[in-house]
Amino acid sequence: MVTLALYRKVFARALALTLANWPVLATLFVYALIMAVGVVVAAPFGILGGFALGLVWAACLGSFLYVVEMMVRTSRVTLEDFRRSFRAYLGDVLGVLFIFWVVSMVVGPALVAMPNGIALLLALELVAFVFFNAVPELIYLGHYSSLDLLRESYVFIGENWIEWFPATVAAAALV
């Protein structure tokens, strides 16, 4: 019952913040446009373009986190918040993405080469999704190193799994 009351309170607050900040939905189109232009500009530059595109992607993800943080902390988002958002968490997001990239470069090819490797890789990605899906909130709630973000997410999920589980299942269903 306590968990249901918590969810009811959280969803009510989320709905109120969403309705009060409905123009923020336009940021999704801005991010999509930035990425589309980034792909076109980066494509001729091969691997360097890929790294540049990763930087752009990290800036967009960090921007989204900052905008969400402003909604949660101040109940409103301004155009100035949006302008400032691209730098706010760039380093944190880049650090986490770099760790995932390195792991995928090492583990991915090894798993795919094994019998049922694709299934094992998908299972590993599901485990990572479950245990590390608190990382975005941890980025804007505190300042941790990239590895500490992953560790803190794992600890948080371990301690709060019953409260976090329904949201994780809903997110997994959307993905």
mmCIF file of N, CA, C and O in Angstrom, residues 71-112:
data_model
loop_
_atom_site.group_PDB
_atom_site.id
_atom_site.type_symbol
_atom_site.label_atom_id
_atom_site.label_comp_id
_atom_site.label_asym_id
_atom_site.label_seq_id
_atom_site.Cartn_x
_atom_site.Cartn_y
_atom_site.Cartn_z
ATOM 1 N N MET A 71 12.762 21.077 -14.028
ATOM 2 C CA MET A 71 11.329 20.857 -13.803
ATOM 3 C C MET A 71 11.095 20.355 -12.383
ATOM 4 O O MET A 71 10.178 20.814 -11.699
ATOM 5 N N VAL A 72 11.919 19.412 -11.936
ATOM 6 C CA VAL A 72 11.735 18.819 -10.614
ATOM 7 C C VAL A 72 12.094 19.812 -9.512
ATOM 8 O O VAL A 72 11.358 19.960 -8.535
ATOM 9 N N ARG A 73 13.213 20.511 -9.659
ATOM 10 C CA ARG A 73 13.692 21.402 -8.594
ATOM 11 C C ARG A 73 12.943 22.730 -8.528
ATOM 12 O O ARG A 73 12.693 23.241 -7.441
ATOM 13 N N THR A 74 12.637 23.316 -9.679
ATOM 14 C CA THR A 74 12.055 24.660 -9.672
ATOM 15 C C THR A 74 10.623 24.710 -10.186
ATOM 16 O O THR A 74 10.016 25.769 -10.173
ATOM 17 N N SER A 75 10.115 23.603 -10.685
ATOM 18 C CA SER A 75 8.763 23.496 -11.242
ATOM 19 C C SER A 75 8.576 24.275 -12.530
ATOM 20 O O SER A 75 7.453 24.407 -13.010
ATOM 21 N N ARG A 76 9.666 24.795 -13.083
ATOM 22 C CA ARG A 76 9.537 25.490 -14.364
ATOM 23 C C ARG A 76 10.869 25.468 -15.098
ATOM 24 O O ARG A 76 11.932 25.358 -14.493
ATOM 25 N N VAL A 77 10.787 25.571 -16.402
ATOM 26 C CA VAL A 77 11.975 25.583 -17.252
ATOM 27 C C VAL A 77 11.903 26.819 -18.135
ATOM 28 O O VAL A 77 10.870 27.093 -18.743
ATOM 29 N N THR A 78 12.998 27.546 -18.198
ATOM 30 C CA THR A 78 13.048 28.743 -19.030
ATOM 31 C C THR A 78 13.901 28.466 -20.273
ATOM 32 O O THR A 78 14.632 27.474 -20.331
ATOM 33 N N LEU A 79 13.813 29.357 -21.227
ATOM 34 C CA LEU A 79 14.644 29.248 -22.420
ATOM 35 C C LEU A 79 16.121 29.343 -22.051
ATOM 36 O O LEU A 79 16.960 28.650 -22.627
ATOM 37 N N GLU A 80 16.431 30.155 -21.054
ATOM 38 C CA GLU A 80 17.819 30.262 -20.586
ATOM 39 C C GLU A 80 18.301 28.938 -19.981
ATOM 40 O O GLU A 80 19.447 28.540 -20.183
ATOM 41 N N ASP A 81 17.420 28.254 -19.257
ATOM 42 C CA ASP A 81 17.767 26.916 -18.744
ATOM 43 C C ASP A 81 18.121 25.996 -19.895
ATOM 44 O O ASP A 81 19.099 25.246 -19.824
ATOM 45 N N PHE A 82 17.328 26.042 -20.960
ATOM 46 C CA PHE A 82 17.574 25.173 -22.112
ATOM 47 C C PHE A 82 18.920 25.508 -22.763
ATOM 48 O O PHE A 82 19.696 24.612 -23.082
ATOM 49 N N ARG A 83 19.206 26.774 -22.928
ATOM 50 C CA ARG A 83 20.488 27.175 -23.527
ATOM 51 C C ARG A 83 21.671 26.685 -22.683
ATOM 52 O O ARG A 83 22.662 26.211 -23.206
ATOM 53 N N ARG A 84 21.546 26.820 -21.385
ATOM 54 C CA ARG A 84 22.608 26.439 -20.458
ATOM 55 C C ARG A 84 22.737 24.914 -20.321
ATOM 56 O O ARG A 84 23.775 24.398 -19.942
ATOM 57 N N SER A 85 21.708 24.190 -20.663
ATOM 58 C CA SER A 85 21.609 22.760 -20.378
ATOM 59 C C SER A 85 22.627 21.880 -21.105
ATOM 60 O O SER A 85 22.985 20.809 -20.610
ATOM 61 N N PHE A 86 23.108 22.285 -22.254
ATOM 62 C CA PHE A 86 23.966 21.419 -23.061
ATOM 63 C C PHE A 86 25.349 21.198 -22.440
ATOM 64 O O PHE A 86 26.017 20.219 -22.749
ATOM 65 N N ARG A 87 25.772 22.088 -21.566
ATOM 66 C CA ARG A 87 27.079 21.941 -20.919
ATOM 67 C C ARG A 87 26.984 21.345 -19.522
ATOM 68 O O ARG A 87 27.974 20.841 -19.000
ATOM 69 N N ALA A 88 25.823 21.407 -18.908
ATOM 70 C CA ALA A 88 25.673 21.095 -17.488
ATOM 71 C C ALA A 88 26.191 19.710 -17.103
ATOM 72 O O ALA A 88 26.939 19.576 -16.138
ATOM 73 N N TYR A 89 25.818 18.698 -17.836
ATOM 74 C CA TYR A 89 26.189 17.325 -17.472
ATOM 75 C C TYR A 89 26.946 16.613 -18.580
ATOM 76 O O TYR A 89 27.000 15.387 -18.607
ATOM 77 N N LEU A 90 27.551 17.368 -19.457
ATOM 78 C CA LEU A 90 28.252 16.776 -20.594
ATOM 79 C C LEU A 90 29.342 15.802 -20.136
ATOM 80 O O LEU A 90 29.424 14.670 -20.624
ATOM 81 N N GLY A 91 30.171 16.198 -19.181
ATOM 82 C CA GLY A 91 31.252 15.335 -18.717
ATOM 83 C C GLY A 91 30.743 14.057 -18.072
ATOM 84 O O GLY A 91 31.267 12.966 -18.328
ATOM 85 N N ASP A 92 29.709 14.169 -17.252
ATOM 86 C CA ASP A 92 29.151 12.986 -16.593
ATOM 87 C C ASP A 92 28.570 12.009 -17.611
ATOM 88 O O ASP A 92 28.810 10.800 -17.535
ATOM 89 N N VAL A 93 27.807 12.534 -18.546
ATOM 90 C CA VAL A 93 27.188 11.667 -19.561
ATOM 91 C C VAL A 93 28.262 11.039 -20.442
ATOM 92 O O VAL A 93 28.207 9.840 -20.739
ATOM 93 N N LEU A 94 29.247 11.830 -20.851
ATOM 94 C CA LEU A 94 30.343 11.281 -21.663
ATOM 95 C C LEU A 94 31.071 10.163 -20.926
ATOM 96 O O LEU A 94 31.406 9.135 -21.525
ATOM 97 N N GLY A 95 31.319 10.346 -19.641
ATOM 98 C CA GLY A 95 32.012 9.327 -18.860
ATOM 99 C C GLY A 95 31.262 8.008 -18.819
ATOM 100 O O GLY A 95 31.832 6.935 -19.037
ATOM 101 N N VAL A 96 29.967 8.072 -18.565
ATOM 102 C CA VAL A 96 29.148 6.850 -18.514
ATOM 103 C C VAL A 96 29.058 6.213 -19.893
ATOM 104 O O VAL A 96 29.217 4.988 -20.033
ATOM 105 N N LEU A 97 28.829 7.019 -20.927
ATOM 106 C CA LEU A 97 28.758 6.468 -22.284
ATOM 107 C C LEU A 97 30.085 5.836 -22.690
ATOM 108 O O LEU A 97 30.101 4.792 -23.364
ATOM 109 N N PHE A 98 31.186 6.433 -22.269
ATOM 110 C CA PHE A 98 32.502 5.872 -22.594
ATOM 111 C C PHE A 98 32.679 4.499 -21.945
ATOM 112 O O PHE A 98 33.162 3.560 -22.588
ATOM 113 N N ILE A 99 32.280 4.368 -20.688
ATOM 114 C CA ILE A 99 32.382 3.068 -20.015
ATOM 115 C C ILE A 99 31.544 2.027 -20.756
ATOM 116 O O ILE A 99 32.012 0.914 -21.022
ATOM 117 N N PHE A 100 30.310 2.381 -21.090
ATOM 118 C CA PHE A 100 29.452 1.432 -21.813
ATOM 119 C C PHE A 100 30.049 1.094 -23.184
ATOM 120 O O PHE A 100 29.967 -0.048 -23.641
ATOM 121 N N TRP A 101 30.640 2.074 -23.839
ATOM 122 C CA TRP A 101 31.249 1.835 -25.151
ATOM 123 C C TRP A 101 32.419 0.863 -25.037
ATOM 124 O O TRP A 101 32.530 -0.082 -25.815
ATOM 125 N N VAL A 102 33.291 1.095 -24.051
ATOM 126 C CA VAL A 102 34.447 0.205 -23.866
ATOM 127 C C VAL A 102 33.978 -1.217 -23.559
ATOM 128 O O VAL A 102 34.470 -2.183 -24.156
ATOM 129 N N VAL A 103 33.024 -1.352 -22.662
ATOM 130 C CA VAL A 103 32.514 -2.684 -22.321
ATOM 131 C C VAL A 103 31.898 -3.343 -23.548
ATOM 132 O O VAL A 103 32.128 -4.530 -23.812
ATOM 133 N N SER A 104 31.147 -2.573 -24.332
ATOM 134 C CA SER A 104 30.510 -3.167 -25.530
ATOM 135 C C SER A 104 31.554 -3.574 -26.570
ATOM 136 O O SER A 104 31.371 -4.566 -27.274
ATOM 137 N N MET A 105 32.661 -2.834 -26.657
ATOM 138 C CA MET A 105 33.711 -3.195 -27.612
ATOM 139 C C MET A 105 34.447 -4.468 -27.190
ATOM 140 O O MET A 105 34.927 -5.222 -28.027
ATOM 141 N N VAL A 106 34.521 -4.720 -25.893
ATOM 142 C CA VAL A 106 35.217 -5.908 -25.390
ATOM 143 C C VAL A 106 34.264 -7.102 -25.300
ATOM 144 O O VAL A 106 34.555 -8.182 -25.813
ATOM 145 N N VAL A 107 33.130 -6.897 -24.652
ATOM 146 C CA VAL A 107 32.217 -7.994 -24.367
ATOM 147 C C VAL A 107 31.366 -8.358 -25.584
ATOM 148 O O VAL A 107 31.138 -9.551 -25.843
ATOM 149 N N GLY A 108 30.909 -7.371 -26.320
ATOM 150 C CA GLY A 108 30.017 -7.623 -27.457
ATOM 151 C C GLY A 108 30.554 -8.634 -28.453
ATOM 152 O O GLY A 108 29.910 -9.660 -28.705
ATOM 153 N N PRO A 109 31.720 -8.392 -29.041
ATOM 154 C CA PRO A 109 32.250 -9.354 -30.016
ATOM 155 C C PRO A 109 32.498 -10.738 -29.414
ATOM 156 O O PRO A 109 32.287 -11.753 -30.074
ATOM 157 N N ALA A 110 32.929 -10.798 -28.154
ATOM 158 C CA ALA A 110 33.176 -12.094 -27.512
ATOM 159 C C ALA A 110 31.880 -12.874 -27.343
ATOM 160 O O ALA A 110 31.840 -14.084 -27.601
ATOM 161 N N LEU A 111 30.818 -12.193 -26.942
ATOM 162 C CA LEU A 111 29.540 -12.886 -26.763
ATOM 163 C C LEU A 111 28.930 -13.298 -28.092
ATOM 164 O O LEU A 111 28.393 -14.401 -28.213
ATOM 165 N N VAL A 112 28.988 -12.421 -29.078
ATOM 166 C CA VAL A 112 28.382 -12.728 -30.377
ATOM 167 C C VAL A 112 29.051 -13.933 -31.019
ATOM 168 O O VAL A 112 28.407 -14.707 -31.730
#
